[in-house]
PDB file of C-alpha atoms and ligand atoms in Angstrom:
ATOM      1  CA  ASP A  14      -2.419 104.842 191.718  1.00 67.00           C
ATOM      2  CA  ASN A  15      -5.962 104.923 193.394  1.00 89.00           C
ATOM      3  CA  LEU A  16      -6.655 100.953 193.590  1.00 97.00           C
ATOM      4  CA  LYS A  17      -9.523 101.249 195.879  1.00 98.00           C
ATOM      5  CA  PHE A  18     -11.147  97.613 194.872  1.00 98.00           C
ATOM      6  CA  ILE A  19      -8.341  95.238 193.669  1.00 98.00           C
ATOM      7  CA  GLN A  20      -5.131  94.228 194.247  1.00 98.00           C
ATOM      8  CA  VAL A  21      -2.046  94.306 191.319  1.00 98.00           C
ATOM      9  CA  GLU A  22       0.919  92.653 191.343  1.00 97.00           C
ATOM     10  CA  THR A  23       3.758  90.902 188.970  1.00 97.00           C
ATOM     11  CA  ASP A  24       5.320  87.550 189.435  1.00 98.00           C
ATOM     12  CA  GLU A  25       8.256  87.281 187.090  1.00 97.00           C
ATOM     13  CA  ASN A  26       6.264  88.782 183.573  1.00 97.00           C
ATOM     14  CA  ILE A  27       2.784  87.577 184.704  1.00 98.00           C
ATOM     15  CA  GLY A  28       0.387  90.395 185.560  1.00 98.00           C
ATOM     16  CA  ILE A  29      -1.895  89.124 188.270  1.00 98.00           C
ATOM     17  CA  ILE A  30      -4.886  91.313 189.544  1.00 98.00           C
ATOM     18  CA  GLN A  31      -7.028  89.839 191.948  1.00 98.00           C
ATOM     19  CA  LEU A  32     -10.718  91.134 192.498  1.00 98.00           C
ATOM     20  CA  ASN A  33     -10.561  92.959 196.134  1.00 98.00           C
ATOM     21  CA  ARG A  34     -14.181  93.567 198.001  1.00 98.00           C
ATOM     22  CA  PRO A  35     -14.512  89.659 199.862  1.00 98.00           C
ATOM     23  CA  GLU A  36     -17.048  91.673 202.242  1.00 98.00           C
ATOM     24  CA  VAL A  37     -19.442  91.866 199.448  1.00 98.00           C
ATOM     25  CA  LEU A  38     -17.496  88.447 197.218  1.00 98.00           C
ATOM     26  CA  ASN A  39     -16.192  90.937 194.961  1.00 98.00           C
ATOM     27  CA  ALA A  40     -19.471  92.101 193.769  1.00 98.00           C
ATOM     28  CA  LEU A  41     -17.900  94.679 191.257  1.00 98.00           C
ATOM     29  CA  ASN A  42     -19.021  97.951 190.940  1.00 97.00           C
ATOM     30  CA  ARG A  43     -18.644 100.371 187.727  1.00 96.00           C
ATOM     31  CA  LYS A  44     -15.852 102.017 189.674  1.00 97.00           C
ATOM     32  CA  MET A  45     -13.837  98.488 190.323  1.00 98.00           C
ATOM     33  CA  VAL A  46     -14.594  97.270 187.014  1.00 98.00           C
ATOM     34  CA  ASN A  47     -13.064 100.813 185.816  1.00 98.00           C
ATOM     35  CA  GLU A  48     -10.088  99.528 187.399  1.00 98.00           C
ATOM     36  CA  ILE A  49      -9.521  96.431 186.278  1.00 98.00           C
ATOM     37  CA  VAL A  50     -10.464  97.931 182.865  1.00 98.00           C
ATOM     38  CA  ARG A  51      -7.694 100.166 182.894  1.00 98.00           C
ATOM     39  CA  THR A  52      -5.294  97.686 184.734  1.00 98.00           C
ATOM     40  CA  ILE A  53      -5.616  95.608 182.494  1.00 98.00           C
ATOM     41  CA  GLU A  54      -4.861  98.213 179.435  1.00 98.00           C
ATOM     42  CA  ASP A  55      -1.967  99.277 181.041  1.00 98.00           C
ATOM     43  CA  MET A  56      -0.635  96.155 181.843  1.00 98.00           C
ATOM     44  CA  ASP A  57      -0.999  95.650 177.794  1.00 98.00           C
ATOM     45  CA  ARG A  58       0.913  98.521 176.892  1.00 98.00           C
ATOM     46  CA  ASP A  59       3.741  97.222 178.813  1.00 98.00           C
ATOM     47  CA  GLU A  60       6.175  95.035 178.514  1.00 96.00           C
ATOM     48  CA  LYS A  61       7.425  93.405 181.268  1.00 97.00           C
ATOM     49  CA  VAL A  62       4.394  91.928 181.451  1.00 98.00           C
ATOM     50  CA  LYS A  63       4.053  88.872 179.352  1.00 98.00           C
ATOM     51  CA  VAL A  64       0.701  87.093 180.208  1.00 98.00           C
ATOM     52  CA  ILE A  65      -2.256  89.101 182.277  1.00 98.00           C
ATOM     53  CA  VAL A  66      -4.348  86.816 185.070  1.00 98.00           C
ATOM     54  CA  LEU A  67      -7.188  87.365 186.989  1.00 98.00           C
ATOM     55  CA  CYS A  68      -8.926  86.121 189.875  1.00 98.00           C
ATOM     56  CA  GLY A  69     -10.569  86.884 193.366  1.00 98.00           C
ATOM     57  CA  ASN A  70      -9.505  87.293 196.844  1.00 98.00           C
ATOM     58  CA  GLY A  71     -11.872  85.968 199.041  1.00 98.00           C
ATOM     59  CA  LYS A  72     -14.484  83.470 199.171  1.00 98.00           C
ATOM     60  CA  ALA A  73     -15.226  83.871 195.265  1.00 98.00           C
ATOM     61  CA  PHE A  74     -14.258  85.178 192.009  1.00 98.00           C
ATOM     62  CA  ALA A  75     -17.330  87.629 191.826  1.00 98.00           C
ATOM     63  CA  ALA A  76     -20.794  86.966 192.690  1.00 98.00           C
ATOM     64  CA  GLY A  77     -21.759  90.008 189.767  1.00 97.00           C
ATOM     65  CA  ALA A  78     -22.511  93.218 189.897  1.00 96.00           C
ATOM     66  CA  ASP A  79     -23.166  94.961 192.918  1.00 96.00           C
ATOM     67  CA  ILE A  80     -26.275  95.196 192.683  1.00 95.00           C
ATOM     68  CA  ASN A  81     -26.822  98.172 195.612  1.00 95.00           C
ATOM     69  CA  GLU A  82     -25.266 100.481 193.383  1.00 96.00           C
ATOM     70  CA  MET A  83     -28.139  99.856 190.261  1.00 94.00           C
ATOM     71  CA  ALA A  84     -31.501  99.053 192.022  1.00 92.00           C
ATOM     72  CA  GLN A  85     -32.053 102.583 191.723  1.00 93.00           C
ATOM     73  CA  ASP A  86     -31.241 103.152 188.136  1.00 92.00           C
ATOM     74  CA  SER A  87     -33.614 103.935 185.729  1.00 91.00           C
ATOM     75  CA  ALA A  88     -32.980 103.064 181.628  1.00 90.00           C
ATOM     76  CA  ILE A  89     -32.185 106.367 181.053  1.00 92.00           C
ATOM     77  CA  ASP A  90     -29.921 106.240 183.883  1.00 91.00           C
ATOM     78  CA  LEU A  91     -28.077 103.612 182.399  1.00 90.00           C
ATOM     79  CA  GLU A  92     -27.768 105.073 178.778  1.00 90.00           C
ATOM     80  CA  LEU A  93     -26.250 108.094 180.408  1.00 92.00           C
ATOM     81  CA  LEU A  94     -23.640 106.178 182.052  1.00 93.00           C
ATOM     82  CA  ASN A  95     -22.369 104.030 179.184  1.00 92.00           C
ATOM     83  CA  GLN A  96     -20.925 101.836 181.852  1.00 92.00           C
ATOM     84  CA  PHE A  97     -20.342  99.038 179.325  1.00 93.00           C
ATOM     85  CA  ALA A  98     -17.807 101.558 177.240  1.00 94.00           C
ATOM     86  CA  ASP A  99     -15.442  99.736 180.329  1.00 96.00           C
ATOM     87  CA  TRP A 100     -16.266  96.338 179.358  1.00 95.00           C
ATOM     88  CA  ASP A 101     -15.949  97.138 175.295  1.00 93.00           C
ATOM     89  CA  LEU A 102     -12.432  98.071 175.744  1.00 96.00           C
ATOM     90  CA  LEU A 103     -11.397  94.414 177.265  1.00 96.00           C
ATOM     91  CA  LEU A 104     -12.246  93.377 173.595  1.00 95.00           C
ATOM     92  CA  GLN A 105      -9.213  95.003 172.372  1.00 95.00           C
ATOM     93  CA  VAL A 106      -6.702  93.713 174.838  1.00 97.00           C
ATOM     94  CA  LYS A 107      -3.855  91.950 172.793  1.00 98.00           C
ATOM     95  CA  LYS A 108      -2.419  90.108 175.657  1.00 98.00           C
ATOM     96  CA  PRO A 109      -3.327  86.587 177.411  1.00 98.00           C
ATOM     97  CA  MET A 110      -6.047  86.497 180.120  1.00 98.00           C
ATOM     98  CA  ILE A 111      -6.262  83.783 182.056  1.00 98.00           C
ATOM     99  CA  GLY A 112      -9.094  83.311 184.667  1.00 98.00           C
ATOM    100  CA  ALA A 113      -8.530  81.487 187.837  1.00 98.00           C
ATOM    101  CA  VAL A 114     -12.362  81.128 189.597  1.00 98.00           C
ATOM    102  CA  HIS A 115     -12.662  80.050 192.860  1.00 98.00           C
ATOM    103  CA  GLY A 116     -16.404  80.176 194.605  1.00 98.00           C
ATOM    104  CA  PHE A 117     -19.104  81.754 192.391  1.00 98.00           C
ATOM    105  CA  ALA A 118     -18.689  84.092 189.225  1.00 98.00           C
ATOM    106  CA  LEU A 119     -22.324  84.945 188.987  1.00 98.00           C
ATOM    107  CA  GLY A 120     -23.689  87.666 186.628  1.00 97.00           C
ATOM    108  CA  GLY A 121     -21.152  90.360 185.886  1.00 97.00           C
ATOM    109  CA  GLY A 122     -18.821  88.403 187.462  1.00 98.00           C
ATOM    110  CA  PHE A 123     -19.322  85.484 184.565  1.00 98.00           C
ATOM    111  CA  GLU A 124     -19.465  87.931 182.445  1.00 97.00           C
ATOM    112  CA  LEU A 125     -15.876  88.608 183.728  1.00 98.00           C
ATOM    113  CA  ALA A 126     -15.014  85.701 183.377  1.00 98.00           C
ATOM    114  CA  LEU A 127     -16.145  85.094 179.309  1.00 98.00           C
ATOM    115  CA  ALA A 128     -13.479  87.911 178.820  1.00 97.00           C
ATOM    116  CA  CYS A 129     -10.728  85.643 179.587  1.00 98.00           C
ATOM    117  CA  ASP A 130      -9.063  83.596 177.230  1.00 98.00           C
ATOM    118  CA  LEU A 131      -8.536  80.909 179.477  1.00 98.00           C
ATOM    119  CA  LEU A 132     -10.369  79.490 182.317  1.00 98.00           C
ATOM    120  CA  PHE A 133      -9.486  77.918 185.368  1.00 98.00           C
ATOM    121  CA  ALA A 134     -11.361  76.932 187.823  1.00 98.00           C
ATOM    122  CA  ALA A 135     -11.570  74.915 191.065  1.00 98.00           C
ATOM    123  CA  GLU A 136     -13.661  72.162 191.431  1.00 98.00           C
ATOM    124  CA  ASP A 137     -15.432  74.160 194.408  1.00 98.00           C
ATOM    125  CA  ALA A 138     -16.345  76.731 191.349  1.00 98.00           C
ATOM    126  CA  LYS A 139     -19.914  78.023 190.590  1.00 98.00           C
ATOM    127  CA  PHE A 140     -21.088  79.481 187.212  1.00 98.00           C
ATOM    128  CA  GLY A 141     -24.114  81.041 185.870  1.00 98.00           C
ATOM    129  CA  PHE A 142     -26.902  84.289 185.202  1.00 95.00           C
ATOM    130  CA  PRO A 143     -28.820  84.257 187.849  1.00 96.00           C
ATOM    131  CA  GLU A 144     -29.982  88.191 186.538  1.00 95.00           C
ATOM    132  CA  ILE A 145     -33.470  86.803 185.196  1.00 94.00           C
ATOM    133  CA  ASN A 146     -34.124  86.183 188.887  1.00 95.00           C
ATOM    134  CA  LEU A 147     -33.803  89.737 189.502  1.00 92.00           C
ATOM    135  CA  ALA A 148     -36.187  90.524 186.682  1.00 92.00           C
ATOM    136  CA  VAL A 149     -32.531  91.264 184.298  1.00 93.00           C
ATOM    137  CA  MET A 150     -30.536  89.980 182.170  1.00 92.00           C
ATOM    138  CA  PRO A 151     -26.598  89.665 181.368  1.00 93.00           C
ATOM    139  CA  GLY A 152     -25.169  93.347 179.890  1.00 93.00           C
ATOM    140  CA  ALA A 153     -22.197  92.138 179.475  1.00 94.00           C
ATOM    141  CA  GLY A 154     -21.720  89.919 176.634  1.00 93.00           C
ATOM    142  CA  GLY A 155     -23.013  87.347 178.525  1.00 94.00           C
ATOM    143  CA  THR A 156     -25.496  86.079 176.263  1.00 93.00           C
ATOM    144  CA  GLN A 157     -23.182  86.450 173.176  1.00 93.00           C
ATOM    145  CA  ARG A 158     -19.982  84.628 174.957  1.00 94.00           C
ATOM    146  CA  LEU A 159     -21.842  81.866 176.622  1.00 95.00           C
ATOM    147  CA  THR A 160     -24.374  81.280 173.806  1.00 94.00           C
ATOM    148  CA  LYS A 161     -21.018  81.443 171.524  1.00 94.00           C
ATOM    149  CA  LEU A 162     -19.118  78.614 174.151  1.00 96.00           C
ATOM    150  CA  MET A 163     -22.686  76.474 173.751  1.00 97.00           C
ATOM    151  CA  GLY A 164     -24.844  76.675 171.113  1.00 96.00           C
ATOM    152  CA  LYS A 165     -28.087  77.984 171.283  1.00 96.00           C
ATOM    153  CA  THR A 166     -30.130  76.029 172.999  1.00 98.00           C
ATOM    154  CA  LYS A 167     -28.118  75.178 176.063  1.00 98.00           C
ATOM    155  CA  ALA A 168     -27.279  78.361 176.586  1.00 97.00           C
ATOM    156  CA  LEU A 169     -31.626  79.717 176.546  1.00 97.00           C
ATOM    157  CA  GLU A 170     -31.795  76.971 179.299  1.00 98.00           C
ATOM    158  CA  TRP A 171     -29.090  78.104 181.881  1.00 98.00           C
ATOM    159  CA  LEU A 172     -29.603  82.471 181.566  1.00 95.00           C
ATOM    160  CA  TRP A 173     -33.529  81.226 181.764  1.00 95.00           C
ATOM    161  CA  SER A 174     -33.005  79.010 184.710  1.00 98.00           C
ATOM    162  CA  GLY A 175     -30.202  81.383 186.482  1.00 96.00           C
ATOM    163  CA  GLU A 176     -28.764  77.890 187.947  1.00 98.00           C
ATOM    164  CA  MET A 177     -25.336  77.662 188.601  1.00 98.00           C
ATOM    165  CA  MET A 178     -23.480  75.059 186.959  1.00 98.00           C
ATOM    166  CA  THR A 179     -20.449  73.115 188.978  1.00 98.00           C
ATOM    167  CA  ALA A 180     -16.516  73.208 187.919  1.00 98.00           C
ATOM    168  CA  SER A 181     -18.413  69.879 186.188  1.00 98.00           C
ATOM    169  CA  GLU A 182     -20.957  71.185 184.264  1.00 98.00           C
ATOM    170  CA  ALA A 183     -18.732  73.859 183.080  1.00 98.00           C
ATOM    171  CA  GLU A 184     -16.037  72.114 181.348  1.00 98.00           C
ATOM    172  CA  GLN A 185     -18.294  69.363 180.033  1.00 98.00           C
ATOM    173  CA  HIS A 186     -19.841  72.704 177.463  1.00 97.00           C
ATOM    174  CA  GLY A 187     -16.076  74.122 177.101  1.00 97.00           C
ATOM    175  CA  ILE A 188     -16.313  77.091 180.077  1.00 98.00           C
ATOM    176  CA  ILE A 189     -13.183  76.454 181.317  1.00 98.00           C
ATOM    177  CA  ASN A 190     -10.261  74.482 180.717  1.00 98.00           C
ATOM    178  CA  LYS A 191      -9.112  72.650 183.476  1.00 97.00           C
ATOM    179  CA  ARG A 192     -10.444  71.854 186.792  1.00 98.00           C
ATOM    180  CA  LEU A 193      -8.333  72.138 189.529  1.00 98.00           C
ATOM    181  CA  PRO A 194      -7.709  71.882 193.553  1.00 98.00           C
ATOM    182  CA  LYS A 195      -9.300  74.672 194.729  1.00 97.00           C
ATOM    183  CA  GLU A 196      -5.755  75.039 197.156  1.00 96.00           C
ATOM    184  CA  LEU A 197      -4.313  75.142 193.500  1.00 98.00           C
ATOM    185  CA  VAL A 198      -6.235  76.986 191.388  1.00 98.00           C
ATOM    186  CA  ILE A 199      -4.340  80.411 191.603  1.00 97.00           C
ATOM    187  CA  GLU A 200      -0.751  79.297 191.856  1.00 98.00           C
ATOM    188  CA  GLU A 201      -1.556  76.293 188.833  1.00 98.00           C
ATOM    189  CA  THR A 202      -3.217  79.052 186.618  1.00 98.00           C
ATOM    190  CA  ILE A 203       0.145  81.281 187.415  1.00 98.00           C
ATOM    191  CA  ASN A 204       2.604  78.126 186.247  1.00 98.00           C
ATOM    192  CA  TYR A 205       0.335  77.795 182.897  1.00 98.00           C
ATOM    193  CA  ALA A 206       0.872  81.096 182.536  1.00 98.00           C
ATOM    194  CA  LYS A 207       4.708  81.632 183.172  1.00 98.00           C
ATOM    195  CA  LYS A 208       5.275  78.950 180.676  1.00 98.00           C
ATOM    196  CA  LEU A 209       3.077  80.258 177.557  1.00 98.00           C
ATOM    197  CA  ALA A 210       4.369  83.369 178.431  1.00 98.00           C
ATOM    198  CA  GLU A 211       7.963  81.874 177.025  1.00 97.00           C
ATOM    199  CA  LYS A 212       6.234  81.222 173.964  1.00 98.00           C
ATOM    200  CA  PRO A 213       6.646  83.845 170.916  1.00 97.00           C
ATOM    201  CA  ALA A 214       5.033  86.683 171.969  1.00 97.00           C
ATOM    202  CA  LEU A 215       3.888  87.572 168.115  1.00 97.00           C
ATOM    203  CA  SER A 216       2.598  84.272 167.633  1.00 97.00           C
ATOM    204  CA  VAL A 217       0.924  84.010 170.763  1.00 98.00           C
ATOM    205  CA  ARG A 218      -1.225  87.906 169.920  1.00 97.00           C
ATOM    206  CA  PHE A 219      -1.992  86.912 165.831  1.00 97.00           C
ATOM    207  CA  ILE A 220      -3.293  83.705 166.463  1.00 98.00           C
ATOM    208  CA  LYS A 221      -5.323  85.160 169.647  1.00 98.00           C
ATOM    209  CA  GLU A 222      -6.678  87.723 167.278  1.00 96.00           C
ATOM    210  CA  ALA A 223      -6.899  85.099 164.841  1.00 96.00           C
ATOM    211  CA  VAL A 224      -9.197  82.705 166.539  1.00 97.00           C
ATOM    212  CA  TYR A 225     -11.251  85.362 167.893  1.00 96.00           C
ATOM    213  CA  LYS A 226     -11.940  85.883 164.327  1.00 94.00           C
ATOM    214  CA  ALA A 227     -13.023  82.510 163.741  1.00 94.00           C
ATOM    215  CA  VAL A 228     -15.676  83.273 167.171  1.00 93.00           C
ATOM    216  CA  ASP A 229     -16.838  86.202 165.494  1.00 91.00           C
ATOM    217  CA  ASP A 230     -16.431  86.655 161.711  1.00 88.00           C
ATOM    218  CA  SER A 231     -17.957  85.329 158.776  1.00 88.00           C
ATOM    219  CA  LEU A 232     -14.970  82.030 157.780  1.00 81.00           C
ATOM    220  CA  LEU A 233     -14.243  83.401 154.671  1.00 84.00           C
ATOM    221  CA  GLU A 234     -13.810  86.961 156.661  1.00 86.00           C
ATOM    222  CA  GLY A 235     -11.589  84.870 159.559  1.00 83.00           C
ATOM    223  CA  MET A 236      -9.633  83.390 156.734  1.00 81.00           C
ATOM    224  CA  GLN A 237      -7.829  86.071 155.316  1.00 87.00           C
ATOM    225  CA  TYR A 238      -7.322  87.373 158.567  1.00 85.00           C
ATOM    226  CA  GLU A 239      -5.476  84.089 159.733  1.00 85.00           C
ATOM    227  CA  ARG A 240      -3.502  84.578 156.504  1.00 84.00           C
ATOM    228  CA  LYS A 241      -2.252  88.254 156.861  1.00 89.00           C
ATOM    229  CA  ASN A 242      -0.745  87.089 160.451  1.00 88.00           C
ATOM    230  CA  PHE A 243       0.493  84.502 158.676  1.00 86.00           C
ATOM    231  CA  SER A 244       2.411  85.924 156.648  1.00 84.00           C
ATOM    232  CA  LEU A 245       3.666  88.515 158.758  1.00 92.00           C
ATOM    233  CA  LEU A 246       4.870  86.085 161.655  1.00 91.00           C
ATOM    234  CA  PHE A 247       7.736  85.701 158.766  1.00 91.00           C
ATOM    235  CA  SER A 248       8.377  89.373 159.753  1.00 92.00           C
ATOM    236  CA  THR A 249       9.715  89.062 163.081  1.00 93.00           C
ATOM    237  CA  GLU A 250      12.866  87.781 164.831  1.00 96.00           C
ATOM    238  CA  ASP A 251      11.614  85.136 165.774  1.00 94.00           C
ATOM    239  CA  GLN A 252      10.675  83.556 163.249  1.00 93.00           C
ATOM    240  CA  LYS A 253      13.680  83.003 161.474  1.00 94.00           C
ATOM    241  CA  GLU A 254      15.393  82.329 164.921  1.00 95.00           C
ATOM    242  CA  GLY A 255      12.425  79.184 165.558  1.00 93.00           C
ATOM    243  CA  MET A 256      13.233  77.375 162.014  1.00 89.00           C
ATOM    244  CA  LYS A 257      16.739  78.365 162.053  1.00 95.00           C
ATOM    245  CA  ALA A 258      17.250  76.373 165.205  1.00 94.00           C
ATOM    246  CA  PHE A 259      14.882  73.317 164.273  1.00 93.00           C
ATOM    247  CA  MET A 260      17.239  72.635 160.902  1.00 94.00           C
ATOM    248  CA  GLU A 261      19.684  73.050 163.481  1.00 96.00           C
ATOM    249  CA  LYS A 262      18.536  70.297 166.232  1.00 96.00           C
ATOM    250  CA  ARG A 263      18.511  73.383 168.946  1.00 96.00           C
ATOM    251  CA  LYS A 264      16.833  75.508 171.240  1.00 96.00           C
ATOM    252  CA  PRO A 265      15.402  78.280 170.299  1.00 96.00           C
ATOM    253  CA  GLN A 266      16.383  82.258 171.681  1.00 96.00           C
ATOM    254  CA  PHE A 267      12.954  83.872 171.391  1.00 94.00           C
ATOM    255  CA  LYS A 268      13.103  87.935 171.955  1.00 95.00           C
ATOM    256  CA  GLY A 269       9.098  88.664 171.627  1.00 93.00           C
ATOM    257  CA  ARG A 270       9.827  90.516 168.310  1.00 93.00           C
TER     258      ARG A 270
HETATM  259  C1  HXC B 306     -24.393  93.137 195.919  1.00 91.88           C
HETATM  260  C2  HXC B 306     -23.743  91.486 196.988  1.00 91.88           C
HETATM  261  C3  HXC B 306     -24.162  91.045 195.345  1.00 91.88           C
HETATM  262  C4  HXC B 306     -24.059  91.717 194.867  1.00 91.88           C
HETATM  263  C5  HXC B 306     -23.132  89.458 197.294  1.00 91.88           C
HETATM  264  N1  HXC B 306     -23.087  90.342 198.077  1.00 91.88           N
HETATM  265  N2  HXC B 306     -23.189  89.641 195.785  1.00 91.88           N
HETATM  266  N3  HXC B 306     -23.755  92.492 197.333  1.00 91.88           N
HETATM  267  N4  HXC B 306     -24.341  92.547 194.403  1.00 91.88           N
HETATM  268  N5  HXC B 306     -24.010  91.192 193.159  1.00 91.88           N
HETATM  269  C6  HXC B 306     -23.152  90.288 199.375  1.00 91.88           C
HETATM  270  C7  HXC B 306     -24.489  90.038 199.844  1.00 91.88           C
HETATM  271  O1  HXC B 306     -25.388  91.146 200.005  1.00 91.88           O
HETATM  272  C8  HXC B 306     -23.745  89.365 201.539  1.00 91.88           C
HETATM  273  O2  HXC B 306     -23.854  91.659 201.902  1.00 91.88           O
HETATM  274  C9  HXC B 306     -23.131  89.022 201.132  1.00 91.88           C
HETATM  275  O3  HXC B 306     -22.326  89.351 199.956  1.00 91.88           O
HETATM  276  C10 HXC B 306     -22.365  88.095 200.948  1.00 91.88           C
HETATM  277  O4  HXC B 306     -23.605  87.636 200.876  1.00 91.88           O
HETATM  278  P1  HXC B 306     -24.508  86.250 201.243  1.00 91.88           P
HETATM  279  O5  HXC B 306     -25.392  86.265 200.404  1.00 91.88           O
HETATM  280  O6  HXC B 306     -25.239  86.457 202.471  1.00 91.88           O
HETATM  281  O7  HXC B 306     -23.373  84.726 200.602  1.00 91.88           O
HETATM  282  P2  HXC B 306     -24.118  83.400 200.416  1.00 91.88           P
HETATM  283  O8  HXC B 306     -25.723  83.486 201.486  1.00 91.88           O
HETATM  284  O9  HXC B 306     -23.414  82.314 200.317  1.00 91.88           O
HETATM  285  O10 HXC B 306     -24.791  83.600 199.001  1.00 91.88           O
HETATM  286  C11 HXC B 306     -23.908  83.793 197.674  1.00 91.88           C
HETATM  287  C12 HXC B 306     -24.865  83.842 196.955  1.00 91.88           C
HETATM  288  C13 HXC B 306     -25.434  85.659 196.720  1.00 91.88           C
HETATM  289  C14 HXC B 306     -25.967  83.111 196.035  1.00 91.88           C
HETATM  290  C15 HXC B 306     -23.608  85.116 195.602  1.00 91.88           C
HETATM  291  O11 HXC B 306     -24.991  86.627 197.677  1.00 91.88           O
HETATM  292  C16 HXC B 306     -26.051  86.132 195.335  1.00 91.88           C
HETATM  293  O12 HXC B 306     -27.018  85.560 195.097  1.00 91.88           O
HETATM  294  N6  HXC B 306     -25.867  86.614 195.133  1.00 91.88           N
HETATM  295  C17 HXC B 306     -26.152  87.602 194.729  1.00 91.88           C
HETATM  296  C18 HXC B 306     -26.157  87.360 192.688  1.00 91.88           C
HETATM  297  C19 HXC B 306     -26.617  87.819 191.926  1.00 91.88           C
HETATM  298  O13 HXC B 306     -27.721  87.281 191.669  1.00 91.88           O
HETATM  299  N7  HXC B 306     -25.407  88.490 190.817  1.00 91.88           N
HETATM  300  C20 HXC B 306     -25.778  88.638 189.516  1.00 91.88           C
HETATM  301  C21 HXC B 306     -26.793  91.168 189.798  1.00 91.88           C
HETATM  302  S1  HXC B 306     -26.736  91.652 188.032  1.00 91.88           S
HETATM  303  P3  HXC B 306     -23.960  91.279 203.588  1.00 91.88           P
HETATM  304  O14 HXC B 306     -23.658  93.162 203.525  1.00 91.88           O
HETATM  305  O15 HXC B 306     -26.033  91.515 203.965  1.00 91.88           O
HETATM  306  O16 HXC B 306     -23.379  90.351 204.087  1.00 91.88           O
HETATM  307  C22 HXC B 306     -25.335  91.469 187.035  1.00 91.88           C
HETATM  308  C23 HXC B 306     -25.843  91.885 186.058  1.00 91.88           C
HETATM  309  C24 HXC B 306     -24.157  92.581 185.090  1.00 91.88           C
HETATM  310  O17 HXC B 306     -24.771  90.606 187.396  1.00 91.88           O
HETATM  311  C25 HXC B 306     -24.858  93.276 184.867  1.00 91.88           C
HETATM  312  C26 HXC B 306     -23.575  94.041 183.742  1.00 91.88           C
HETATM  313  C27 HXC B 306     -22.073  94.502 184.122  1.00 91.88           C
END
């Protein structure tokens, strides 16, 4: 409904969001971010969608926030716009989100990629935070997420230089899961998503929650959270079925509840 800057489709139970402003390398204006986040939220609540895939149309994933839109903003404008409230909603997403990146993923585009749980990248992918060259800095989680992934020493080096890393460098730094030939990256990501969608959905969901506790909370808090989710899974039909099927040496039939 009224989506101007993204294209949305579903393939079986995979929700696919394609950034669609190819004439500006999918530069993210605020309306576009709002469309992306609203669509992800809808998919997160839609029982028919099991996994969400994000990708870009044209030559890039996204070359950053729309510089034209923000060039004249004051600090007070930004404060009052409260645009990051949309980005914060991504932290609430329960289903797996997988990014399929080709071409540029820069600035806000890199931040959107880093907000995904898994990343598959084309050999031509280029990741970076060029904000320093505009005399600003990442604003949608980039400093936090990059540092958690690669450690502060390397993160500072990339953030201060503003240089772009190749897919191979991103792989070495643990930022992406896999490199793929450019023409296959979206297709292979969707195939991967379909396999993930076959796993028992509540295990997938609670594992995601627990892993982010490990990333974001203390070890003790994280372990207590993990334990709670572990116990909770024993209230599902899928757990009974999974263990029963094992003992009966047959393939389990999961229902996602
Ligand atoms: C607005 C952009 C844009 C951007 C590209 N375009 N990136 N417009 N905002 N971030 C536009 C160009 O102006 C151009 O429009 C068209 O897209 C094609 O880009 P070219 O520059 O002609 O392509 P190329 O020579 O291949 O260079 C690609 C590029 C370069 C290296 C990616 O476009 C570039 O440096 N872009 C800016 C990258 C950047 O600084 N990103 C960080 C933004 S700050 P015309 O009309 O001329 O054809 C940020 C902060 C996030 O993201 C904060 C939280 C949300």
